[in-house]
Each structure stands twice: as structure tokens, then as C-alpha cells.
PDB file of C-alpha atoms in Angstrom:
ATOM      1  CA  MET A   1      17.204   4.199  20.044  1.00  0.00           C
ATOM      2  CA  TRP A   2      14.120   3.901  22.984  1.00  0.00           C
ATOM      3  CA  GLU A   3      12.986   0.840  21.722  1.00  0.00           C
ATOM      4  CA  GLN A   4      15.938  -0.911  21.347  1.00  0.00           C
ATOM      5  CA  THR A   5      17.049  -0.037  25.159  1.00  0.00           C
ATOM      6  CA  ALA A   6      14.448   1.391  27.134  1.00  0.00           C
ATOM      7  CA  LEU A   7      10.797  -0.812  25.807  1.00  0.00           C
ATOM      8  CA  PRO A   8      12.499  -4.295  26.151  1.00  0.00           C
ATOM      9  CA  LEU A   9      13.241  -2.188  29.623  1.00  0.00           C
ATOM     10  CA  ALA A  10       9.337  -1.785  30.351  1.00  0.00           C
ATOM     11  CA  ALA A  11       8.770  -5.674  29.306  1.00  0.00           C
ATOM     12  CA  LEU A  12      10.803  -6.551  32.036  1.00  0.00           C
ATOM     13  CA  ARG A  13       9.768  -4.422  33.465  1.00  0.00           C
ATOM     14  CA  MET A  14       6.121  -4.452  33.145  1.00  0.00           C
ATOM     15  CA  ARG A  15       5.679  -8.766  32.841  1.00  0.00           C
ATOM     16  CA  LEU A  16       4.589  -9.133  29.638  1.00  0.00           C
ATOM     17  CA  ASP A  17       4.081 -12.388  28.090  1.00  0.00           C
ATOM     18  CA  ALA A  18       4.172 -11.123  24.381  1.00  0.00           C
ATOM     19  CA  MET A  19       4.718  -8.249  22.803  1.00  0.00           C
ATOM     20  CA  LEU A  20       3.367  -6.979  19.463  1.00  0.00           C
ATOM     21  CA  ASN A  21       6.053  -5.146  17.078  1.00  0.00           C
ATOM     22  CA  PRO A  22       3.479  -3.513  14.343  1.00  0.00           C
ATOM     23  CA  GLY A  23       6.068  -2.303  12.448  1.00  0.00           C
ATOM     24  CA  PHE A  24       9.090  -4.201  10.886  1.00  0.00           C
ATOM     25  CA  THR A  25      11.009  -4.170  13.589  1.00  0.00           C
ATOM     26  CA  ALA A  26      12.020  -5.758  17.223  1.00  0.00           C
ATOM     27  CA  PRO A  27      13.913  -5.049  20.249  1.00  0.00           C
ATOM     28  CA  LEU A  28      16.818  -7.082  19.217  1.00  0.00           C
ATOM     29  CA  LEU A  29      16.672  -8.721  23.598  1.00  0.00           C
ATOM     30  CA  CYS A  30      13.887  -8.517  24.601  1.00  0.00           C
ATOM     31  CA  PRO A  31      13.001 -10.379  28.029  1.00  0.00           C
ATOM     32  CA  CYS A  32       9.049 -11.681  26.064  1.00  0.00           C
ATOM     33  CA  PRO A  33       8.487 -13.201  23.182  1.00  0.00           C
ATOM     34  CA  GLN A  34       7.683 -10.608  20.379  1.00  0.00           C
ATOM     35  CA  VAL A  35       5.181 -11.057  17.639  1.00  0.00           C
ATOM     36  CA  THR A  36       6.126  -9.032  14.781  1.00  0.00           C
ATOM     37  CA  VAL A  37       4.307  -7.769  11.938  1.00  0.00           C
ATOM     38  CA  PHE A  38       6.163  -6.497   8.070  1.00  0.00           C
ATOM     39  CA  HIS A  39       4.734  -4.600   5.791  1.00  0.00           C
ATOM     40  CA  ASP A  40       6.644  -6.378   2.484  1.00  0.00           C
ATOM     41  CA  LEU A  41      11.119  -6.822   1.711  1.00  0.00           C
ATOM     42  CA  GLN A  42      11.265  -3.400  -0.334  1.00  0.00           C
ATOM     43  CA  HIS A  43      14.489  -2.822   0.360  1.00  0.00           C
ATOM     44  CA  LYS A  44      15.879  -6.368  -0.743  1.00  0.00           C
ATOM     45  CA  ARG A  45      12.739  -6.945  -4.002  1.00  0.00           C
ATOM     46  CA  HIS A  46      13.889  -2.617  -5.296  1.00  0.00           C
ATOM     47  CA  PRO A  47      17.384  -1.236  -3.240  1.00  0.00           C
ATOM     48  CA  GLU A  48      17.084   1.258  -5.963  1.00  0.00           C
ATOM     49  CA  TYR A  49      14.588   2.952  -4.041  1.00  0.00           C
ATOM     50  CA  PHE A  50      16.477   3.648  -0.801  1.00  0.00           C
ATOM     51  CA  ARG A  51      18.171   5.930   0.367  1.00  0.00           C
ATOM     52  CA  TRP A  52      21.790   4.932   0.970  1.00  0.00           C
ATOM     53  CA  PHE A  53      21.893   5.365   4.310  1.00  0.00           C
ATOM     54  CA  ASP A  54      19.067   4.516   4.993  1.00  0.00           C
ATOM     55  CA  ARG A  55      19.876   0.547   3.921  1.00  0.00           C
ATOM     56  CA  PRO A  56      21.980  -0.183   6.386  1.00  0.00           C
ATOM     57  CA  PHE A  57      19.885   0.319   9.070  1.00  0.00           C
ATOM     58  CA  TRP A  58      16.559  -1.981   7.332  1.00  0.00           C
ATOM     59  CA  ASP A  59      19.411  -4.633   6.431  1.00  0.00           C
ATOM     60  CA  PHE A  60      20.542  -4.829   9.674  1.00  0.00           C
ATOM     61  CA  LEU A  61      17.300  -3.777  12.612  1.00  0.00           C
ATOM     62  CA  LEU A  62      14.536  -6.089   9.268  1.00  0.00           C
ATOM     63  CA  PHE A  63      17.490  -9.097   9.332  1.00  0.00           C
ATOM     64  CA  TRP A  64      18.187  -9.702  13.091  1.00  0.00           C
ATOM     65  CA  SER A  65      13.943  -8.722  13.628  1.00  0.00           C
ATOM     66  CA  ALA A  66      13.036 -11.459  12.478  1.00  0.00           C
ATOM     67  CA  HIS A  67      15.207 -13.577  13.811  1.00  0.00           C
ATOM     68  CA  VAL A  68      14.518 -12.691  17.064  1.00  0.00           C
ATOM     69  CA  SER A  69      10.725 -12.198  17.110  1.00  0.00           C
ATOM     70  CA  THR A  70       8.461 -15.803  18.511  1.00  0.00           C
ATOM     71  CA  LEU A  71       6.298 -15.430  15.529  1.00  0.00           C
ATOM     72  CA  LEU A  72       5.900 -12.968  12.072  1.00  0.00           C
ATOM     73  CA  LEU A  73       3.053 -11.886  10.437  1.00  0.00           C
ATOM     74  CA  ALA A  74       2.769 -10.840   6.648  1.00  0.00           C
ATOM     75  CA  VAL A  75       0.279  -8.251   5.485  1.00  0.00           C
ATOM     76  CA  SER A  76      -0.121 -10.643   2.617  1.00  0.00           C
ATOM     77  CA  ALA A  77       0.650 -13.573   0.944  1.00  0.00           C
ATOM     78  CA  ALA A  78       3.853 -11.617  -0.638  1.00  0.00           C
ATOM     79  CA  THR A  79       4.887 -10.734   1.756  1.00  0.00           C
ATOM     80  CA  GLY A  80       5.148 -13.276   2.965  1.00  0.00           C
ATOM     81  CA  ALA A  81       6.892 -15.531   0.108  1.00  0.00           C
ATOM     82  CA  ASP A  82       8.957 -12.845   0.667  1.00  0.00           C
ATOM     83  CA  LEU A  83      10.358 -13.247   3.741  1.00  0.00           C
ATOM     84  CA  LEU A  84      10.294 -17.253   3.637  1.00  0.00           C
ATOM     85  CA  ARG A  85      12.779 -15.487   0.694  1.00  0.00           C
ATOM     86  CA  HIS A  86      14.860 -13.789   1.607  1.00  0.00           C
ATOM     87  CA  TYR A  87      15.834 -14.078   4.996  1.00  0.00           C
ATOM     88  CA  ARG A  88      15.221 -18.594   4.821  1.00  0.00           C
ATOM     89  CA  LEU A  89      12.889 -18.756   8.388  1.00  0.00           C
ATOM     90  CA  PRO A  90      10.668 -21.721   9.327  1.00  0.00           C
ATOM     91  CA  ALA A  91       7.637 -21.932   6.601  1.00  0.00           C
ATOM     92  CA  SER A  92       6.698 -22.084  10.393  1.00  0.00           C
ATOM     93  CA  LYS A  93       7.588 -18.845  11.963  1.00  0.00           C
ATOM     94  CA  VAL A  94       5.384 -17.239   9.562  1.00  0.00           C
ATOM     95  CA  ARG A  95       1.970 -15.709   9.541  1.00  0.00           C
ATOM     96  CA  VAL A  96      -0.519 -14.002   7.096  1.00  0.00           C
ATOM     97  CA  ALA A  97      -2.464 -11.587   8.958  1.00  0.00           C
ATOM     98  CA  LEU A  98      -4.152  -9.269   6.052  1.00  0.00           C
ATOM     99  CA  HIS A  99      -5.095  -6.169   6.234  1.00  0.00           C
ATOM    100  CA  GLY A 100      -9.105  -5.318   6.231  1.00  0.00           C
ATOM    101  CA  VAL A 101     -10.721  -1.615   4.772  1.00  0.00           C
ATOM    102  CA  ASP A 102     -12.110   0.314   6.997  1.00  0.00           C
ATOM    103  CA  PRO A 103     -16.242  -0.074   6.409  1.00  0.00           C
ATOM    104  CA  ALA A 104     -17.019   4.092   5.828  1.00  0.00           C
ATOM    105  CA  PHE A 105     -16.452   2.783   1.886  1.00  0.00           C
ATOM    106  CA  PHE A 106     -18.520   1.013   2.424  1.00  0.00           C
ATOM    107  CA  ALA A 107     -21.302   3.800   2.746  1.00  0.00           C
ATOM    108  CA  VAL A 108     -18.878   5.423  -0.261  1.00  0.00           C
ATOM    109  CA  ALA A 109     -20.259   3.492  -2.482  1.00  0.00           C
ATOM    110  CA  GLY A 110     -23.876   3.604  -1.408  1.00  0.00           C
ATOM    111  CA  ARG A 111     -23.666   7.638  -2.048  1.00  0.00           C
ATOM    112  CA  ARG A 112     -20.951   8.453  -5.165  1.00  0.00           C
ATOM    113  CA  ALA A 113     -21.407  11.152  -7.090  1.00  0.00           C
ATOM    114  CA  PRO A 114     -19.486  10.587 -10.033  1.00  0.00           C
ATOM    115  CA  GLU A 115     -16.751  13.786 -11.444  1.00  0.00           C
ATOM    116  CA  PRO A 116     -14.213  13.888 -14.198  1.00  0.00           C
ATOM    117  CA  PHE A 117     -11.256  13.158 -12.720  1.00  0.00           C
ATOM    118  CA  LEU A 118      -9.023  10.670 -12.276  1.00  0.00           C
ATOM    119  CA  LEU A 119      -7.908   9.603  -8.426  1.00  0.00           C
ATOM    120  CA  THR A 120      -4.929   7.957  -7.360  1.00  0.00           C
ATOM    121  CA  VAL A 121      -3.994   6.962  -3.417  1.00  0.00           C
ATOM    122  CA  SER A 122      -0.102   7.230  -3.347  1.00  0.00           C
ATOM    123  CA  THR A 123       2.750   8.869  -0.805  1.00  0.00           C
ATOM    124  CA  LEU A 124       4.834  10.290  -3.256  1.00  0.00           C
ATOM    125  CA  HIS A 125       7.494   7.484  -4.019  1.00  0.00           C
ATOM    126  CA  PRO A 126       9.504   6.713  -6.562  1.00  0.00           C
ATOM    127  CA  HIS A 127       8.378   2.778  -6.704  1.00  0.00           C
ATOM    128  CA  LYS A 128       4.346   4.298  -7.009  1.00  0.00           C
ATOM    129  CA  ASN A 129       5.443   4.958 -10.917  1.00  0.00           C
ATOM    130  CA  LEU A 130       3.754   8.201 -10.689  1.00  0.00           C
ATOM    131  CA  ASN A 131       5.834   9.480 -12.899  1.00  0.00           C
ATOM    132  CA  GLY A 132       4.867   6.654 -15.508  1.00  0.00           C
ATOM    133  CA  LEU A 133       1.187   8.031 -14.328  1.00  0.00           C
ATOM    134  CA  LEU A 134       1.712  11.077 -15.144  1.00  0.00           C
ATOM    135  CA  ARG A 135       2.906  10.910 -19.335  1.00  0.00           C
ATOM    136  CA  ALA A 136       0.838   8.033 -20.093  1.00  0.00           C
ATOM    137  CA  PHE A 137      -1.828  10.993 -18.336  1.00  0.00           C
ATOM    138  CA  ALA A 138      -0.407  12.728 -20.622  1.00  0.00           C
ATOM    139  CA  SER A 139      -1.721  10.897 -23.794  1.00  0.00           C
ATOM    140  CA  PHE A 140      -5.142   9.726 -22.569  1.00  0.00           C
ATOM    141  CA  ARG A 141      -5.520  14.230 -21.790  1.00  0.00           C
ATOM    142  CA  ARG A 142      -5.715  13.987 -26.001  1.00  0.00           C
ATOM    143  CA  ALA A 143      -8.107  12.238 -25.619  1.00  0.00           C
ATOM    144  CA  LYS A 144     -10.603  12.733 -22.791  1.00  0.00           C
ATOM    145  CA  PRO A 145      -9.359  16.477 -22.531  1.00  0.00           C
ATOM    146  CA  GLY A 146     -12.271  16.833 -19.836  1.00  0.00           C
ATOM    147  CA  PHE A 147     -10.733  15.015 -17.138  1.00  0.00           C
ATOM    148  CA  ARG A 148      -8.056  16.370 -14.438  1.00  0.00           C
ATOM    149  CA  LEU A 149      -5.828  14.027 -12.499  1.00  0.00           C
ATOM    150  CA  VAL A 150      -5.851  13.951  -7.882  1.00  0.00           C
ATOM    151  CA  VAL A 151      -2.996  12.006  -6.485  1.00  0.00           C
ATOM    152  CA  CYS A 152      -3.184  12.787  -2.861  1.00  0.00           C
ATOM    153  CA  GLY A 153      -0.827  11.584  -1.185  1.00  0.00           C
ATOM    154  CA  MET A 154       1.485  12.368   1.281  1.00  0.00           C
ATOM    155  CA  HIS A 155       4.687  14.439  -0.286  1.00  0.00           C
ATOM    156  CA  GLY A 156       8.114  11.088  -0.408  1.00  0.00           C
ATOM    157  CA  PHE A 157      11.209  11.499  -1.604  1.00  0.00           C
ATOM    158  CA  SER A 158       9.849  12.473  -5.656  1.00  0.00           C
ATOM    159  CA  ALA A 159       7.526  15.140  -5.252  1.00  0.00           C
ATOM    160  CA  GLY A 160      10.132  17.739  -6.989  1.00  0.00           C
ATOM    161  CA  ALA A 161      10.361  15.579  -9.240  1.00  0.00           C
ATOM    162  CA  LEU A 162       6.955  14.892 -10.049  1.00  0.00           C
ATOM    163  CA  HIS A 163       5.846  18.178  -9.718  1.00  0.00           C
ATOM    164  CA  GLY A 164       8.175  18.696 -12.487  1.00  0.00           C
ATOM    165  CA  LEU A 165       7.925  16.497 -14.553  1.00  0.00           C
ATOM    166  CA  ARG A 166       3.733  17.875 -14.334  1.00  0.00           C
ATOM    167  CA  ASP A 167       4.422  21.519 -15.337  1.00  0.00           C
ATOM    168  CA  ALA A 168       6.859  20.393 -18.340  1.00  0.00           C
ATOM    169  CA  LEU A 169       4.080  17.727 -19.522  1.00  0.00           C
ATOM    170  CA  GLY A 170       1.525  20.790 -19.759  1.00  0.00           C
ATOM    171  CA  LEU A 171      -0.547  19.171 -17.515  1.00  0.00           C
ATOM    172  CA  ARG A 172       0.193  22.236 -14.210  1.00  0.00           C
ATOM    173  CA  ASP A 173      -3.935  22.958 -14.583  1.00  0.00           C
ATOM    174  CA  SER A 174      -5.331  19.522 -14.792  1.00  0.00           C
ATOM    175  CA  VAL A 175      -3.467  17.280 -12.121  1.00  0.00           C
ATOM    176  CA  ASP A 176      -2.530  19.002  -8.654  1.00  0.00           C
ATOM    177  CA  PHE A 177      -0.510  17.040  -6.054  1.00  0.00           C
ATOM    178  CA  PRO A 178      -2.959  18.023  -2.309  1.00  0.00           C
ATOM    179  CA  GLY A 179      -0.488  16.328  -0.046  1.00  0.00           C
ATOM    180  CA  TRP A 180      -1.332  14.541   2.980  1.00  0.00           C
ATOM    181  CA  ILE A 181      -5.662  15.525   4.489  1.00  0.00           C
ATOM    182  CA  PRO A 182      -8.158  14.264   7.167  1.00  0.00           C
ATOM    183  CA  ARG A 183      -9.717  11.862   6.732  1.00  0.00           C
ATOM    184  CA  ALA A 184     -13.064  13.425   6.137  1.00  0.00           C
ATOM    185  CA  GLU A 185     -11.933  15.019   2.885  1.00  0.00           C
ATOM    186  CA  VAL A 186     -10.018  11.641   1.811  1.00  0.00           C
ATOM    187  CA  TYR A 187     -14.118  10.030   2.189  1.00  0.00           C
ATOM    188  CA  GLU A 188     -15.132  12.429  -0.450  1.00  0.00           C
ATOM    189  CA  LEU A 189     -12.705  12.135  -3.431  1.00  0.00           C
ATOM    190  CA  TYR A 190     -14.067   8.714  -4.052  1.00  0.00           C
ATOM    191  CA  ALA A 191     -16.849   9.464  -3.497  1.00  0.00           C
ATOM    192  CA  ARG A 192     -16.263  12.071  -6.259  1.00  0.00           C
ATOM    193  CA  ALA A 193     -13.599  10.490  -8.390  1.00  0.00           C
ATOM    194  CA  TRP A 194     -15.012   8.811 -12.021  1.00  0.00           C
ATOM    195  CA  ALA A 195     -11.997   6.156 -11.618  1.00  0.00           C
ATOM    196  CA  PHE A 196      -9.158   5.202  -9.741  1.00  0.00           C
ATOM    197  CA  ILE A 197      -5.688   4.124 -11.065  1.00  0.00           C
ATOM    198  CA  PHE A 198      -3.791   2.820  -8.516  1.00  0.00           C
ATOM    199  CA  PRO A 199       0.059   2.216 -11.037  1.00  0.00           C
ATOM    200  CA  THR A 200       2.034   1.432  -8.336  1.00  0.00           C
ATOM    201  CA  ARG A 201       5.032  -1.187  -9.250  1.00  0.00           C
ATOM    202  CA  PHE A 202       6.032  -2.742  -5.421  1.00  0.00           C
ATOM    203  CA  GLU A 203       3.033  -3.093  -2.372  1.00  0.00           C
ATOM    204  CA  GLY A 204       2.888  -4.941   0.797  1.00  0.00           C
ATOM    205  CA  PHE A 205      -0.367  -4.605  -0.132  1.00  0.00           C
ATOM    206  CA  GLY A 206      -1.973  -2.366  -1.500  1.00  0.00           C
ATOM    207  CA  LEU A 207      -4.358  -0.244   0.973  1.00  0.00           C
ATOM    208  CA  PRO A 208      -5.531   2.208  -0.973  1.00  0.00           C
ATOM    209  CA  LEU A 209      -5.921  -0.766  -4.125  1.00  0.00           C
ATOM    210  CA  LEU A 210      -9.263  -2.381  -1.462  1.00  0.00           C
ATOM    211  CA  GLU A 211     -10.716   1.115  -0.032  1.00  0.00           C
ATOM    212  CA  ALA A 212     -11.038   1.717  -3.578  1.00  0.00           C
ATOM    213  CA  LEU A 213     -13.019  -1.645  -4.088  1.00  0.00           C
ATOM    214  CA  ALA A 214     -15.513  -0.848  -1.340  1.00  0.00           C
ATOM    215  CA  ALA A 215     -15.899   2.101  -2.573  1.00  0.00           C
ATOM    216  CA  GLY A 216     -17.854   1.762  -5.585  1.00  0.00           C
ATOM    217  CA  LEU A 217     -15.321   3.063  -7.944  1.00  0.00           C
ATOM    218  CA  PRO A 218     -13.857   1.140 -11.280  1.00  0.00           C
ATOM    219  CA  THR A 219     -10.443   0.712 -10.562  1.00  0.00           C
ATOM    220  CA  ALA A 220      -7.464  -0.641 -13.104  1.00  0.00           C
ATOM    221  CA  CYS A 221      -4.492  -1.428 -10.705  1.00  0.00           C
ATOM    222  CA  SER A 222      -1.053  -2.486 -11.439  1.00  0.00           C
ATOM    223  CA  HIS A 223      -1.500  -6.226 -13.159  1.00  0.00           C
ATOM    224  CA  ILE A 224       1.680  -7.076  -9.664  1.00  0.00           C
ATOM    225  CA  GLU A 225       1.177  -8.970  -6.698  1.00  0.00           C
ATOM    226  CA  PRO A 226       0.399  -8.650  -3.959  1.00  0.00           C
ATOM    227  CA  LEU A 227      -2.772  -6.498  -6.509  1.00  0.00           C
ATOM    228  CA  SER A 228      -3.640  -9.250  -8.063  1.00  0.00           C
ATOM    229  CA  ALA A 229      -4.815 -10.700  -5.861  1.00  0.00           C
ATOM    230  CA  ILE A 230      -6.628  -8.116  -3.716  1.00  0.00           C
ATOM    231  CA  ALA A 231      -8.845  -7.366  -6.091  1.00  0.00           C
ATOM    232  CA  GLY A 232      -9.113 -10.900  -7.424  1.00  0.00           C
ATOM    233  CA  GLY A 233     -10.863 -10.057 -10.871  1.00  0.00           C
ATOM    234  CA  ALA A 234     -13.038  -6.877  -8.981  1.00  0.00           C
ATOM    235  CA  ALA A 235     -10.240  -4.953 -11.336  1.00  0.00           C
ATOM    236  CA  LEU A 236      -9.098  -3.959 -14.243  1.00  0.00           C
ATOM    237  CA  GLU A 237      -4.977  -4.780 -14.132  1.00  0.00           C
ATOM    238  CA  PHE A 238      -2.642  -3.625 -16.672  1.00  0.00           C
ATOM    239  CA  ASP A 239       1.984  -4.179 -17.057  1.00  0.00           C
ATOM    240  CA  PRO A 240       2.808  -0.862 -15.319  1.00  0.00           C
ATOM    241  CA  ALA A 241       6.246  -1.508 -17.093  1.00  0.00           C
ATOM    242  CA  ASP A 242       3.620  -0.349 -19.803  1.00  0.00           C
ATOM    243  CA  GLU A 243       2.720   3.723 -20.664  1.00  0.00           C
ATOM    244  CA  ALA A 244       0.626   2.693 -23.135  1.00  0.00           C
ATOM    245  CA  ALA A 245      -1.154  -0.084 -21.128  1.00  0.00           C
ATOM    246  CA  ILE A 246      -2.195   2.775 -18.234  1.00  0.00           C
ATOM    247  CA  THR A 247      -3.259   5.103 -21.133  1.00  0.00           C
ATOM    248  CA  GLN A 248      -5.638   2.595 -22.668  1.00  0.00           C
ATOM    249  CA  ALA A 249      -6.186   0.927 -18.389  1.00  0.00           C
ATOM    250  CA  MET A 250      -8.206   4.468 -18.538  1.00  0.00           C
ATOM    251  CA  LEU A 251      -9.254   4.872 -22.011  1.00  0.00           C
ATOM    252  CA  ARG A 252     -11.419   2.321 -20.384  1.00  0.00           C
ATOM    253  CA  ILE A 253     -12.404   3.139 -17.114  1.00  0.00           C
ATOM    254  CA  THR A 254     -13.882   6.526 -18.316  1.00  0.00           C
ATOM    255  CA  GLN A 255     -15.249   5.608 -21.391  1.00  0.00           C
ATOM    256  CA  ASP A 256     -16.650   1.838 -21.069  1.00  0.00           C
ATOM    257  CA  GLU A 257     -19.510   1.343 -19.233  1.00  0.00           C
ATOM    258  CA  PRO A 258     -20.771  -1.945 -18.858  1.00  0.00           C
ATOM    259  CA  LEU A 259     -16.812  -2.813 -17.726  1.00  0.00           C
ATOM    260  CA  ARG A 260     -17.602   0.613 -15.486  1.00  0.00           C
ATOM    261  CA  ARG A 261     -20.541  -0.942 -14.547  1.00  0.00           C
ATOM    262  CA  HIS A 262     -19.267  -4.287 -13.525  1.00  0.00           C
ATOM    263  CA  LEU A 263     -16.337  -3.397 -11.531  1.00  0.00           C
ATOM    264  CA  ALA A 264     -18.731  -0.416  -9.136  1.00  0.00           C
ATOM    265  CA  GLU A 265     -21.328  -3.662  -7.890  1.00  0.00           C
ATOM    266  CA  ALA A 266     -18.300  -6.479  -8.060  1.00  0.00           C
ATOM    267  CA  GLY A 267     -15.440  -4.194  -5.885  1.00  0.00           C
ATOM    268  CA  PRO A 268     -17.602  -3.733  -2.521  1.00  0.00           C
ATOM    269  CA  ARG A 269     -18.353  -7.447  -2.813  1.00  0.00           C
ATOM    270  CA  ARG A 270     -14.689  -8.546  -3.492  1.00  0.00           C
ATOM    271  CA  ALA A 271     -13.464  -5.930  -0.507  1.00  0.00           C
ATOM    272  CA  ALA A 272     -16.097  -7.275   1.993  1.00  0.00           C
ATOM    273  CA  GLN A 273     -14.215  -9.933   2.304  1.00  0.00           C
ATOM    274  CA  PHE A 274     -11.604  -8.559   3.703  1.00  0.00           C
ATOM    275  CA  SER A 275     -12.082  -6.984   8.112  1.00  0.00           C
ATOM    276  CA  TRP A 276     -10.631  -6.020  10.477  1.00  0.00           C
ATOM    277  CA  ARG A 277     -11.533  -7.926  12.933  1.00  0.00           C
ATOM    278  CA  ALA A 278      -9.662 -11.198  10.867  1.00  0.00           C
ATOM    279  CA  ALA A 279      -6.598  -8.941  11.360  1.00  0.00           C
ATOM    280  CA  ALA A 280      -6.982  -8.085  14.775  1.00  0.00           C
ATOM    281  CA  GLU A 281      -7.810 -11.921  15.569  1.00  0.00           C
ATOM    282  CA  ALA A 282      -5.343 -13.011  13.405  1.00  0.00           C
ATOM    283  CA  THR A 283      -3.624 -11.651  15.214  1.00  0.00           C
ATOM    284  CA  LEU A 284      -4.237 -12.421  18.873  1.00  0.00           C
ATOM    285  CA  ASP A 285      -4.145 -15.704  17.686  1.00  0.00           C
ATOM    286  CA  ALA A 286       0.250 -15.709  17.000  1.00  0.00           C
ATOM    287  CA  LEU A 287       0.531 -13.602  20.150  1.00  0.00           C
ATOM    288  CA  ALA A 288      -1.152 -16.640  21.629  1.00  0.00           C
ATOM    289  CA  SER A 289       0.812 -19.338  20.520  1.00  0.00           C
ATOM    290  CA  ALA A 290       4.069 -17.451  20.585  1.00  0.00           C
ATOM    291  CA  CYS A 291       3.185 -18.274  24.285  1.00  0.00           C
ATOM    292  CA  LYS A 292       2.347 -21.616  23.965  1.00  0.00           C
ATOM    293  CA  GLY A 293       6.211 -21.849  21.776  1.00  0.00           C
ATOM    294  CA  ALA A 294       7.495 -20.270  26.037  1.00  0.00           C
ATOM    295  CA  GLU A 295       6.068 -22.158  28.327  1.00  0.00           C
TER     296      GLU A 295
END
């Protein structure tokens, strides 16, 4: 309500040249040009992952925000394509501004001391495919019983079910869900993990994957866009719908030493192609273009 009422009045009072909306929605009535960032269109691609009472708000606000904004910034080419397909917008209205990566992860690559655990950084939501990950890890543990799994991220809609599945699979002592943790602890997990696994079924970008590459972790991820475009061959890819394929990927990134060395070297090189400075420049350029279009 504040965004739709107080924010446009503040824009009028401040005589803004343009407004940047960094998270999907925009004031539907605004006195200045707007640039709105779209991180994904999951509510269109996978409506089954949304609660019934949330969907109407996503459908209404995102549709109209996309149409009243002067320009849209998509965080990946895949999200840009979704905007054009689902909202039937002119191509000139959508630009891609890729996310960057925290430079601290490159420093992590230089001080890694791997321990026998796999790391996943992910909110506990249904589309993250963590139930498939747990079942695949149970199979993996039969071959590599000394390994643990750490799934670090905010406890979302699937938290209760995932804890129950972990216990049902007999993994209580080998799978940790530490929840949301301070950034310094995240760096330490990347420094200590043996490898990184990212089994998601849908992403608008996939920042944890990029961070793992920058940190020099041997990494395996879902063979979906935009993850394949981000990895650029620097990660082992698998079908997220095939739990046997996830298990096999775990085995390869834990015991195939030539592959592990290749991925650890290729990851930082690939991640270096993504920077927040480039993202900021693309955003500033979009704001300037929006202002010119309003002249």
C-alpha cells in the first residue's frame, strides 16, 4: 500500500527524474519514468509453487508494473525471454543486467581447506528441489558414508516437510539445515566445503552458483537456464528431475580428481566475467534512457 500511495507522492514532491524499482513491482500511478527490475517470472512458469492467496497479487501487480514502467531490467537472458513471452512486450522495453558476484568469494578460493561435506545454499522453497537432493544424497551416502550435507538458507515453505524427509531417510545426523547465517559464516562454509551442489528446478539468475564458481568449489548444478549460461562450462550439469543423475553428479565432484581440479580452476575464471560494477552501469544507463524517453 505504501508503494502504491506514499511512494508516488514522494516522487512528485521530490520532482524525481526517474525511479528505480529493484524488486518486481512499481507504483501504478507515478509522475516520473520508472525502471523496474524483474528477477524471474516464476509465478507464470511454475504457478504450482505459489500459495493460492498469493497468486492474485503476483498476477496483478507484476503485470501492471511491467506495462507502466518505461523500461524493465531482467537479471538474466532467460528472465528477459520470459518477460517478452508472457507479457507480450516490445523487445525494446526489456534489457538484461546480469548480477555480479561479491569479490570476497575470489579470496575464499585462495584459502580453501576442504572438509568432507557437500554445500547447498538455498531457501527451503519447493522449486529448489531439495527433496530430490535429500533422496539423492541418501543414495550417495551408501557409497560415501563419511560425507555430510549442509543446506544453508532461509527456512521457507518446505522447511517442515524437508526436516521430516531427512529424518525418514535416516539422515538426521548427516544433513544440517542451519537456516539464515551471517555473511562471514557463509564465506567459511564455501572455504571448507568439499564441493557445491545446486539442484534447483527453476531460477531467475542463480547467485549461489556464481558464488561457488568464484570461490573455486568443484560445482554441480541443474542443466537449466539460466544456470547453464552462468556456468559457461565451469560446472558439472545434471537433470534435476533425475535423482540418479544427481547422485552420480555428487559422486563425480567428490572423487574424480581431474574433474575437481578442472572445475576449481575454471570456476573463478568464469565468475570473473560477472561484476556488480557492470550491473550498476547497465542500471544507470537504463535510468538515463528512461529519462530521455520522457523528454
